[in-house]
mmCIF file of C-alpha atoms in Angstrom:
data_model
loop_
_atom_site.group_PDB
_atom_site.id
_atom_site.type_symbol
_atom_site.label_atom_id
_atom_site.label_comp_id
_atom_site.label_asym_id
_atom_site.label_seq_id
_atom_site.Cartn_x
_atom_site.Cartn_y
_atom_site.Cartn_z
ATOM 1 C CA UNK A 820 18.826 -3.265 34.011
ATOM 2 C CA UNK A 821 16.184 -2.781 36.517
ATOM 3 C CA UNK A 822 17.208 0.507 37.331
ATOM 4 C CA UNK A 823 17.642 1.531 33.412
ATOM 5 C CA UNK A 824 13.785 0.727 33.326
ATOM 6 C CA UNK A 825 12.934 2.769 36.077
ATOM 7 C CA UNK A 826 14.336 5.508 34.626
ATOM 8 C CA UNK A 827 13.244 5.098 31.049
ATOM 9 C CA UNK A 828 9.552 4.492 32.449
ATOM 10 C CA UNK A 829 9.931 7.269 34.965
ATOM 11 C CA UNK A 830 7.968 10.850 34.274
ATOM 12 C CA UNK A 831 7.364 12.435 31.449
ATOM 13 C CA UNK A 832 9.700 15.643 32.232
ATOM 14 C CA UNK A 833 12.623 13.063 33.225
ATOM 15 C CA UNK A 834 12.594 11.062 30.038
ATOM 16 C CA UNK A 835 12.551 14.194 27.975
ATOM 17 C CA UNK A 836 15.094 15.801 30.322
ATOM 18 C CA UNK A 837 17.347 12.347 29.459
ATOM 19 C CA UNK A 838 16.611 12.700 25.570
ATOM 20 C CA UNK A 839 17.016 16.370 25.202
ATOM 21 C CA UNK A 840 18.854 17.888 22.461
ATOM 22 C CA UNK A 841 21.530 20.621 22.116
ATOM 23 C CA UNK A 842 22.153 23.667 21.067
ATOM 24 C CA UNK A 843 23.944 22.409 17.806
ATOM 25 C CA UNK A 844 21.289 20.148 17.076
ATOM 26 C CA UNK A 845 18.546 22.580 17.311
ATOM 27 C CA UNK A 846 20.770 24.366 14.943
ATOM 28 C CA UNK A 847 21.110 22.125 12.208
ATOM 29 C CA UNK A 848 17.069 21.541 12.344
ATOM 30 C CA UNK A 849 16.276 25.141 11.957
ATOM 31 C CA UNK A 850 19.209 25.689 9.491
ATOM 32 C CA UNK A 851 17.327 22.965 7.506
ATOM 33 C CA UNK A 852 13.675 24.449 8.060
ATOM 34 C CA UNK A 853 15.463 28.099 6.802
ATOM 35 C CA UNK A 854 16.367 26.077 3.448
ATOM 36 C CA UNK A 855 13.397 24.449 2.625
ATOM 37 C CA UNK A 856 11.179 27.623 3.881
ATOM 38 C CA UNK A 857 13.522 29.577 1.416
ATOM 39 C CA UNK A 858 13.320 27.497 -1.555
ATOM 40 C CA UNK A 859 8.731 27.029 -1.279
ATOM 41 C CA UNK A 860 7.942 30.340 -0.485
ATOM 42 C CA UNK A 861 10.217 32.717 -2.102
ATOM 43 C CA UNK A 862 7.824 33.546 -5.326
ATOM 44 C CA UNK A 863 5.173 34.686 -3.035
ATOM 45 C CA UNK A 864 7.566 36.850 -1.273
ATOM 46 C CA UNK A 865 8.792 38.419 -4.467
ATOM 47 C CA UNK A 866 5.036 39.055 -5.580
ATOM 48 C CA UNK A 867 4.505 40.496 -1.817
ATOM 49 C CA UNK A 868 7.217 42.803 -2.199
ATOM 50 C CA UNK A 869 6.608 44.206 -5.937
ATOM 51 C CA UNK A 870 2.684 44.769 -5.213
ATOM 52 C CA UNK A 871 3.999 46.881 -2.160
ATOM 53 C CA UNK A 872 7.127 48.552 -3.645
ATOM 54 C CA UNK A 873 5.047 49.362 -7.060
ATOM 55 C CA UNK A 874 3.321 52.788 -5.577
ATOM 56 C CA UNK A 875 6.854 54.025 -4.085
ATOM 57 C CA UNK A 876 8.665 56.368 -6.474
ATOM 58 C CA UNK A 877 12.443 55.650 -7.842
ATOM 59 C CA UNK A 878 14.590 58.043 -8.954
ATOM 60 C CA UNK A 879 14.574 58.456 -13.266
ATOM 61 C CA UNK A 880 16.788 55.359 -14.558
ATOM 62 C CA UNK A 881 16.842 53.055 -11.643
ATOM 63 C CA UNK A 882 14.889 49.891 -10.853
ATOM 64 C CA UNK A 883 13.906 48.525 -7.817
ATOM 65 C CA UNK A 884 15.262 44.763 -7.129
ATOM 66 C CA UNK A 885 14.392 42.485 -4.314
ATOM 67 C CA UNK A 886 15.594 39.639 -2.837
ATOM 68 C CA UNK A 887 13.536 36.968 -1.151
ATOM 69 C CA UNK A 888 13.514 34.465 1.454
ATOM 70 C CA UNK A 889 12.420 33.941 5.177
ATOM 71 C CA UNK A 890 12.501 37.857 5.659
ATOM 72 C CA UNK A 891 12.453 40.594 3.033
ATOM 73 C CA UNK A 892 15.836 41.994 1.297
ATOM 74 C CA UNK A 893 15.186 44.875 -0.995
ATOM 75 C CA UNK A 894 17.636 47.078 -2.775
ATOM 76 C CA UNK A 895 18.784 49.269 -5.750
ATOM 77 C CA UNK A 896 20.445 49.174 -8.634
ATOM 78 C CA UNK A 897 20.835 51.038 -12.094
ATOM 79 C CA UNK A 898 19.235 49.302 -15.069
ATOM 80 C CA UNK A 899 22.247 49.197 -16.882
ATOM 81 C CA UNK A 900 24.294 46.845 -14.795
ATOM 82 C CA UNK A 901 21.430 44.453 -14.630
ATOM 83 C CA UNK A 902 20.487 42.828 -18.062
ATOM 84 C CA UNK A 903 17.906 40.710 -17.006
ATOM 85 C CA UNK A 904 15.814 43.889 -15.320
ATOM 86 C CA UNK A 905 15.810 45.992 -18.314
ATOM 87 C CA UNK A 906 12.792 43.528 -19.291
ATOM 88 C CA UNK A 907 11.114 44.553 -15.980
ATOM 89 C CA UNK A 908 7.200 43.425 -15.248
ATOM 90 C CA UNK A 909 5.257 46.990 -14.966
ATOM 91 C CA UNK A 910 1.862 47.642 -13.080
ATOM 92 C CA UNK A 911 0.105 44.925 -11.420
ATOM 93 C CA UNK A 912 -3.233 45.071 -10.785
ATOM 94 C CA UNK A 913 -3.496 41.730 -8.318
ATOM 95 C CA UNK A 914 -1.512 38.893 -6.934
ATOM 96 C CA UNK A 915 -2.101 36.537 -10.090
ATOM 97 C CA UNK A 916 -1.717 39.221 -12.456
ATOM 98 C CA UNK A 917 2.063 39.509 -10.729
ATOM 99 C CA UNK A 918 2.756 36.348 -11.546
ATOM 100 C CA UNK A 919 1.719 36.109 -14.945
ATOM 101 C CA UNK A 920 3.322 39.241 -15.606
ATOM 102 C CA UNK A 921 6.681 38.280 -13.850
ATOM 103 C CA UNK A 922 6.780 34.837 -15.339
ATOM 104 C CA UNK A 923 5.778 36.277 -19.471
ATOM 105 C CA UNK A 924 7.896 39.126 -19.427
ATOM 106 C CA UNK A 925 11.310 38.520 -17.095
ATOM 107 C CA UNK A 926 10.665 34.887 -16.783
ATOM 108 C CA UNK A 927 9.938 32.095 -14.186
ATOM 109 C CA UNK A 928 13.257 32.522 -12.744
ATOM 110 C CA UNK A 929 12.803 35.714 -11.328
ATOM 111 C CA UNK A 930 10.269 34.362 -9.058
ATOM 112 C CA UNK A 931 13.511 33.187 -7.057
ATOM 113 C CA UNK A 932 15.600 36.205 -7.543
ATOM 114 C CA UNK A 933 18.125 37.048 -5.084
ATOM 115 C CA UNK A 934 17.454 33.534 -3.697
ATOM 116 C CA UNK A 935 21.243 32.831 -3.280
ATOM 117 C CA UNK A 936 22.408 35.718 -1.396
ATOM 118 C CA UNK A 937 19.444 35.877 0.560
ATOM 119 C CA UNK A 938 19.934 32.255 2.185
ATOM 120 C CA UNK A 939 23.380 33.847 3.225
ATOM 121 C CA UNK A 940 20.908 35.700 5.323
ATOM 122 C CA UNK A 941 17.891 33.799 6.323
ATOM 123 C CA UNK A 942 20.038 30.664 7.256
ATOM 124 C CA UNK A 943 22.179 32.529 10.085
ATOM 125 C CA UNK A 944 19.512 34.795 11.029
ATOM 126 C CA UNK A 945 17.031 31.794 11.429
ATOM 127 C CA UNK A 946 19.412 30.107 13.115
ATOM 128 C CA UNK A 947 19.935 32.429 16.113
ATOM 129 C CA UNK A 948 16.313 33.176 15.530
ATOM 130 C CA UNK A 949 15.059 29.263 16.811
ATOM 131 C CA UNK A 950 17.830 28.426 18.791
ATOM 132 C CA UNK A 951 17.645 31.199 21.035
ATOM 133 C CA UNK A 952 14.006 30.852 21.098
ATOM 134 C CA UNK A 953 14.464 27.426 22.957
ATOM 135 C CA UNK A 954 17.187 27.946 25.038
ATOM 136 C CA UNK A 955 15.465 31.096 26.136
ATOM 137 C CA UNK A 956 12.001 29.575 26.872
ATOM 138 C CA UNK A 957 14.389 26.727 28.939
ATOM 139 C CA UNK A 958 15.526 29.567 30.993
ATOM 140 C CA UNK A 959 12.116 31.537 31.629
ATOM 141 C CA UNK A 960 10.398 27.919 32.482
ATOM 142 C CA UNK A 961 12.986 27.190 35.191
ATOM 143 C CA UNK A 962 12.274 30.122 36.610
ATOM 144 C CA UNK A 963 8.436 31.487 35.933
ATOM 145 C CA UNK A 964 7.132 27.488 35.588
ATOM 146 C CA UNK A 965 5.899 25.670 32.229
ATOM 147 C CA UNK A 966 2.438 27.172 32.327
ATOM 148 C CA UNK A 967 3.500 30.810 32.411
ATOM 149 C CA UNK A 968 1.729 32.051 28.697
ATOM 150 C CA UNK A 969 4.227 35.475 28.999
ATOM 151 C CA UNK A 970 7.080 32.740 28.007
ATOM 152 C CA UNK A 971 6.817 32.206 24.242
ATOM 153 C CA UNK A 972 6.063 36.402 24.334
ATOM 154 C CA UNK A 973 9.556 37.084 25.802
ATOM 155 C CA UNK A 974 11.398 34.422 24.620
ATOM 156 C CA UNK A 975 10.327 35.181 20.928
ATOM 157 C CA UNK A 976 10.592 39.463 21.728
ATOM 158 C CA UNK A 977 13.978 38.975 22.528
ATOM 159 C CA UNK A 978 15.541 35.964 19.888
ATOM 160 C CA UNK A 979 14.076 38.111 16.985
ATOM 161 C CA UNK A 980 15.164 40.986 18.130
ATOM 162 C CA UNK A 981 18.955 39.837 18.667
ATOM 163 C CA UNK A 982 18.601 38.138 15.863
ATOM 164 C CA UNK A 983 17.934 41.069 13.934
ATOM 165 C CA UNK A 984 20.548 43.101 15.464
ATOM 166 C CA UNK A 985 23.292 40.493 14.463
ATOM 167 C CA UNK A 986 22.569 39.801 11.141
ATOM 168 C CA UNK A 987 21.548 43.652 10.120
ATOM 169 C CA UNK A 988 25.370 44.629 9.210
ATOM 170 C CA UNK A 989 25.284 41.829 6.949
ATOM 171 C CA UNK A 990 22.421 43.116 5.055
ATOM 172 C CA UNK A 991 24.177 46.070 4.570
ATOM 173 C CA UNK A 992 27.385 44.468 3.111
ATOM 174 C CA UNK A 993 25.316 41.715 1.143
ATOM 175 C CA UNK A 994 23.292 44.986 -0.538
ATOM 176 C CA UNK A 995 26.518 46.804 -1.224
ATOM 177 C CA UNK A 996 27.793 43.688 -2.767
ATOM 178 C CA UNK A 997 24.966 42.849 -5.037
ATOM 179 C CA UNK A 998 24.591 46.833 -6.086
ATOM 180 C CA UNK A 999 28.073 46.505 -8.378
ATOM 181 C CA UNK A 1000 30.949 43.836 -8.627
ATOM 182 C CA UNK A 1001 32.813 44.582 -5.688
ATOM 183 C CA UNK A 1002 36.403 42.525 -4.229
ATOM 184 C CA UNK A 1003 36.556 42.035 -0.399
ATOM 185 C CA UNK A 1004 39.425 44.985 -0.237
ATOM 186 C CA UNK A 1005 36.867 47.628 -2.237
ATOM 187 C CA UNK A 1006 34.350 46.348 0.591
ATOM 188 C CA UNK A 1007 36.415 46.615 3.389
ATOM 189 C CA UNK A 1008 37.329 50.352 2.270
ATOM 190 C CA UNK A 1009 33.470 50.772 1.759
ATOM 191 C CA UNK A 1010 32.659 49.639 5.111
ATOM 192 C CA UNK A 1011 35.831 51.376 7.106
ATOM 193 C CA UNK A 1012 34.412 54.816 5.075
ATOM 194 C CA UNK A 1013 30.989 54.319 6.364
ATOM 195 C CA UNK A 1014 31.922 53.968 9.348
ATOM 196 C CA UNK A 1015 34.028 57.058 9.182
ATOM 197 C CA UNK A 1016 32.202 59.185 8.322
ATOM 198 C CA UNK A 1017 28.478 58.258 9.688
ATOM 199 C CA UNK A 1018 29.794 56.033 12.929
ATOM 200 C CA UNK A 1019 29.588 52.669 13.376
ATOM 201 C CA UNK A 1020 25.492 52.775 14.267
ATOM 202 C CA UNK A 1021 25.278 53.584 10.542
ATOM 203 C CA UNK A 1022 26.031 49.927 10.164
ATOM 204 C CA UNK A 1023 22.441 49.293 11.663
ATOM 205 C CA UNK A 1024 20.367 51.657 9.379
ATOM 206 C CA UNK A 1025 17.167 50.082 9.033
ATOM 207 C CA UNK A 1026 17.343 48.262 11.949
ATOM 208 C CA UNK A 1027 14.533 50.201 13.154
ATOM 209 C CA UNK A 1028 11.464 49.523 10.951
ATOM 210 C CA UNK A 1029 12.284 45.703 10.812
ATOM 211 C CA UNK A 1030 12.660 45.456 14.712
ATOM 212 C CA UNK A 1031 8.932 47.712 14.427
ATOM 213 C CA UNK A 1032 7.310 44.642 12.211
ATOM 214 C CA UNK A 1033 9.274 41.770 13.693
ATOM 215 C CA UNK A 1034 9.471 41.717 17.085
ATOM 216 C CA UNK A 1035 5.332 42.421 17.543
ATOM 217 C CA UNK A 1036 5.151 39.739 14.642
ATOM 218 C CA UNK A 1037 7.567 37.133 17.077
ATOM 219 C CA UNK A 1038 5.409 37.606 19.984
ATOM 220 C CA UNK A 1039 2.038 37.009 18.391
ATOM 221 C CA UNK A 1040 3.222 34.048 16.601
ATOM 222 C CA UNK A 1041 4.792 32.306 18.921
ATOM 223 C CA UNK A 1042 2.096 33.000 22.061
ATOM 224 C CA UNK A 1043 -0.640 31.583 19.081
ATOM 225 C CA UNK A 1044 1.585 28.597 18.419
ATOM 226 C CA UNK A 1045 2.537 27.700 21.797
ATOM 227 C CA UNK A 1046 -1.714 27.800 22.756
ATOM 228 C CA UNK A 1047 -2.852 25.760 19.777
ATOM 229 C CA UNK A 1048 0.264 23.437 19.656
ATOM 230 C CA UNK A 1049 -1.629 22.465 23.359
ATOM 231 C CA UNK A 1050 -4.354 22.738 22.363
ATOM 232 C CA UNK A 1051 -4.147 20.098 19.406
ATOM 233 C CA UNK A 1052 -2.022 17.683 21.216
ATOM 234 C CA UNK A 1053 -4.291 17.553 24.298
ATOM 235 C CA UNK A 1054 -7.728 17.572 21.800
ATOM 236 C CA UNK A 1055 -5.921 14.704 19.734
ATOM 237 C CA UNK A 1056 -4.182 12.710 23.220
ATOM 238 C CA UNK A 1057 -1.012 13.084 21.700
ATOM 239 C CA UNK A 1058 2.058 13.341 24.068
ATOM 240 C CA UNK A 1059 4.489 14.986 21.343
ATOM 241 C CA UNK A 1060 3.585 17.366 18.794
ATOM 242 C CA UNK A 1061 3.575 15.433 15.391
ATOM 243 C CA UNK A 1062 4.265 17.010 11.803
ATOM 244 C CA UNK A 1063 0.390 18.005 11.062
ATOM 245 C CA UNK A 1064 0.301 19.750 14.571
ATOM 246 C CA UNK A 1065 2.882 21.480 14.031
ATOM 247 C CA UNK A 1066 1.896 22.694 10.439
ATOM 248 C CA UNK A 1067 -1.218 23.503 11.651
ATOM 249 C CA UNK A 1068 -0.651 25.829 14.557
ATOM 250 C CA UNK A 1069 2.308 27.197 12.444
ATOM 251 C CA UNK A 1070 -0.404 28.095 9.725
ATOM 252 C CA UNK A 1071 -2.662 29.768 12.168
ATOM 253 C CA UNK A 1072 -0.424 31.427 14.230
ATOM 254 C CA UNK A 1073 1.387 32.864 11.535
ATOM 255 C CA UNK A 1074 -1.765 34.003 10.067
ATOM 256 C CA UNK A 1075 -2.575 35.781 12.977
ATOM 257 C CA UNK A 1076 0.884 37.680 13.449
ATOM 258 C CA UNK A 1077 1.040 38.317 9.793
ATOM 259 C CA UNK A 1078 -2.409 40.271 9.968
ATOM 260 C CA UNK A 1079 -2.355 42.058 12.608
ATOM 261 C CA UNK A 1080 1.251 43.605 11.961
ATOM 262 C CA UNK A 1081 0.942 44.192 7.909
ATOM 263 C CA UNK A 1082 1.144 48.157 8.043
ATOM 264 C CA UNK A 1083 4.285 48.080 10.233
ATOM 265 C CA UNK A 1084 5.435 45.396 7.192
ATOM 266 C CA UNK A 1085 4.227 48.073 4.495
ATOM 267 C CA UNK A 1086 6.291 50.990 6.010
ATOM 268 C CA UNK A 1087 9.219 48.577 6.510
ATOM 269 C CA UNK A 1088 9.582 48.308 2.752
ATOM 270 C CA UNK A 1089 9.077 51.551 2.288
ATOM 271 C CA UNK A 1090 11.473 52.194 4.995
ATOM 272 C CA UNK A 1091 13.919 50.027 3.550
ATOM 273 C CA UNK A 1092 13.639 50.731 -0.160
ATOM 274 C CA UNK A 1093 14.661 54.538 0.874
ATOM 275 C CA UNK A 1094 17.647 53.627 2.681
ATOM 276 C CA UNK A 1095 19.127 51.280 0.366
ATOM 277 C CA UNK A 1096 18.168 53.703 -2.312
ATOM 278 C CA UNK A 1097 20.271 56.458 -0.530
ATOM 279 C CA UNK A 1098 22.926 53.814 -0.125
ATOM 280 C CA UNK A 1099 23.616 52.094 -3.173
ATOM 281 C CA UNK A 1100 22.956 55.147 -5.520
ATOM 282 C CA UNK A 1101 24.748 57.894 -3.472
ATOM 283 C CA UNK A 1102 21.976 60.292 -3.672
ATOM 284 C CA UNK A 1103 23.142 64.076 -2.796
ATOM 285 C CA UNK A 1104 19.708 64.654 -0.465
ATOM 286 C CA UNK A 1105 19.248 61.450 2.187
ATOM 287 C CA UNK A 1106 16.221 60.989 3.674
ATOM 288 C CA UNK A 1107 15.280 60.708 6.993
ATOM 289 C CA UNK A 1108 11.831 60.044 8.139
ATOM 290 C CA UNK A 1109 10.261 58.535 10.905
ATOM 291 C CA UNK A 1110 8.451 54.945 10.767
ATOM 292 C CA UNK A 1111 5.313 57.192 12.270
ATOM 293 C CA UNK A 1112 5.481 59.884 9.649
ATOM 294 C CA UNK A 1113 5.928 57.040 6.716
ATOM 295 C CA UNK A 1114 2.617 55.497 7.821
ATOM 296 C CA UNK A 1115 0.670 58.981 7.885
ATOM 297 C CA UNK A 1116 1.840 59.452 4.192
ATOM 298 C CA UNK A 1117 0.995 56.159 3.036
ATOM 299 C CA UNK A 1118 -2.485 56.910 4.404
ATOM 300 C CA UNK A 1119 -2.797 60.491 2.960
ATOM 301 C CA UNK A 1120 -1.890 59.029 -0.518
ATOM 302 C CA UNK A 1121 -3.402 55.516 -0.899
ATOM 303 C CA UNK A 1122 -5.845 55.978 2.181
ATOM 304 C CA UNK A 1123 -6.109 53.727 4.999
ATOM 305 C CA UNK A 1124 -6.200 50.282 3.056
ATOM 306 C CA UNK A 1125 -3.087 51.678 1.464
ATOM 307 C CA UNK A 1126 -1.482 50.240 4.819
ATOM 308 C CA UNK A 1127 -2.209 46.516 4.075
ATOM 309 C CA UNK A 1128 -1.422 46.965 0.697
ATOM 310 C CA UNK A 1129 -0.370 43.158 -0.631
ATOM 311 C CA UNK A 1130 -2.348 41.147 2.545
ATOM 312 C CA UNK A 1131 -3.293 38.140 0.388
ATOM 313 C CA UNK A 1132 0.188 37.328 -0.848
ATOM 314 C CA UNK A 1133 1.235 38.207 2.368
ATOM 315 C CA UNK A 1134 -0.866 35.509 4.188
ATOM 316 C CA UNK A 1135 -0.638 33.036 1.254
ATOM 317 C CA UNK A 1136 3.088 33.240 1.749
ATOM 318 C CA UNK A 1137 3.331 33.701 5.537
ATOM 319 C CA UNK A 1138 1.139 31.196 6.487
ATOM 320 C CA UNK A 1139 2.777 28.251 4.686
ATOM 321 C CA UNK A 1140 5.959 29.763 5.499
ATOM 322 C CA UNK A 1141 5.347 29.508 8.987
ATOM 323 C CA UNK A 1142 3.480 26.053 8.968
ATOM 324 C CA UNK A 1143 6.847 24.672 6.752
ATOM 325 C CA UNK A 1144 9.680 26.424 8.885
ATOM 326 C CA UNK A 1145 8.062 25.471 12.130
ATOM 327 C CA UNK A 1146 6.941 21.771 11.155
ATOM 328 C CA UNK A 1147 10.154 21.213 9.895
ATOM 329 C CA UNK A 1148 12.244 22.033 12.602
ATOM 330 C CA UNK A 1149 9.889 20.521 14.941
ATOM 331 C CA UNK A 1150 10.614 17.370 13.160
ATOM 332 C CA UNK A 1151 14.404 18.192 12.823
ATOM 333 C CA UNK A 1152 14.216 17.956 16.900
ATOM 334 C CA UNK A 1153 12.087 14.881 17.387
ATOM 335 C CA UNK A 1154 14.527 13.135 14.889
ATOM 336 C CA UNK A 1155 17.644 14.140 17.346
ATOM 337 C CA UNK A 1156 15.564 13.166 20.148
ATOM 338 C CA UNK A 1157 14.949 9.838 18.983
ATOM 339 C CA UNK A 1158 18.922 9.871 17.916
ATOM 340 C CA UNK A 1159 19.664 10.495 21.447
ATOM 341 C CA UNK A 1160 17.341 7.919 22.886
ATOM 342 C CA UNK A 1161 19.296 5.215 20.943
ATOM 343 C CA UNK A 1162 22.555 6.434 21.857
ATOM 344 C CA UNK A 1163 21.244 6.489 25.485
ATOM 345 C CA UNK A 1164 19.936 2.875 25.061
ATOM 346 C CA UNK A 1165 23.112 1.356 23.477
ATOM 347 C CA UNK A 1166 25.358 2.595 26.205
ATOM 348 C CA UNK A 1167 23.659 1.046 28.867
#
């Protein structure tokens, strides 16, 4: 018993080492803090996305459809296989205007549209995202030491990015599913024809403009919410990080990120609404233009503030998305942690 005290009273970086969770566990918190994120903050995605997507052209008959969660899904479809759009919202003029609009004319369920196939995404996607985020800032501590600030830069670089690069041929299957009714042999001739004929990178398309606004966006966030998580704890004596904490440096780091990288965001949709327009409709001419050369004629038709076109629902949904995913699965851990400490206990 003596020696069970010892250790239990020993340093801070033993008993933590003794409690720590795993891999699955972390899983199960951030596949929690994906759903919850998901269900909150999904109407101020869609609103995000329509402002943006509203001064990008269509071709004559089609309608532009998104589908919201954690990231942003957009796609294509043609108005006549999708009842519900052929009462479609027009011109906004502001964020609140969207939503009135959206909720009058297609309804208040289209403020979650897309919400089901879209957690197909976020929840995997998030999952690799926070996971490897840990076990990779494990790694770099062991070997650059604890108070290294380049950690939570490389760690969160290099989780979005494989995060990304996983989950990116899935986007392309969900959008091909949710374009027209499709059965899993159809798909697997669509996907074995793709590859075919355009290689198996053409899997990836898009990959590009989302690693261009996520991966900066992962490495500001995460340095900011690493600094003020320590920040807070040490101002407040607190040796954990509780729930407010948490939300707060979540908030404010995300705000940050979210800022600084909206224009790479704005050509991303862009970016993306081209590609899956070119996908799902089969047009004869496909277009292929550079991140660098989308941004130059964003600017030369809206002008410069054309480039953070849709920053306050951006921040009003970022921030709370952050502050929610982050405080979440922050508590998700401490609850496995104090699991494990009571499992440690009772078999002694």
């Amino acid at each position: 018993m003596l020696f069970y005290e010892r250790k239990i009273m020993g340093s801070k970086e033993n008993t933590k080492e003794l409690y720590k969770i795993t891999p699955s566990q972390q899983a199960i918190a951030s596949c929690c803090g994906a759903i919850v994120t998901s269900l909150l903050v999904t109407p101020f995605d869609v609103v995000k996305i329509r402002l943006q997507a509203q001064s990008n052209s269509f071709a004559n008959g089609k309608c532009f459809v998104y589908s919201s969660g954690l990231m942003d899904h957009v796609y294509v479809c043609e108005d006549q296989n999708s009842k519900p759009l052929n009462k479609k919202a027009g011109h906004f003029r502001g964020m609140l205007d969207a939503f009135v609009k959206i909720i009058k004319i297609e309804g208040i369920k289209s403020l979650w549209s897309g919400l089901p196939p879209t957690l197909i995404m976020a929840v995997p996607s998030t999952v690799i995202y926070f996971t490897s985020y840990d076990q990779l800032s494990e790694v770099l501590i062991s070997k650059l030491g604890k108070d290294n600030d380049h950690i939570p830069v490389l760690a969160g670089s290099i989780s979005r990015l494989g995060s990304l690069t996983v989950v990116s041929p899935l986007e392309l299957i969900r959008t091909k599913m949710q374009s027209r009714q499709l059965s899993y042999k159809q798909l697997r001739i669509f996907i074995n024809n793709t590859m075919a004929k355009d290689g198996w990178r053409s899997l990836w398309r898009g990959w590009g403009p989302t690693a261009l606004r996520d991966v900066p966006f992962s490495a500001m966030y995460w340095y900011h919410y690493e600094l003020m998580k320590k920040r807070l704890c040490k101002t407040l004596d607190a040796r954990e990080p509780t729930f407010m904490i948490s939300f707060t440096s979540g908030a404010a780091a995300g705000s940050i990120a979210a800022t600084v990288t909206l224009p790479f965001d704005v050509v991303k949709t862009h970016k993306q609404t081209e590609i899956w327009e070119d996908e799902t409709l089969n047009l004869s001419q496909k277009r292929s233009t550079s991140a660098w050369t989308v941004m130059k004629k964003i600017v030369a038709e809206h002008g410069f503030t054309g480039l953070f076109a849709g920053i306050v629902p951006r921040l009003i949904k970022v921030a709370p998305a952050c502050a929610i995913m982050i405080s979440t699965y922050e508590y998700g851990k401490s609850f496995f942690r104090k699991l494990n400490k009571q499992k440690n206990i009772q078999s002694y």
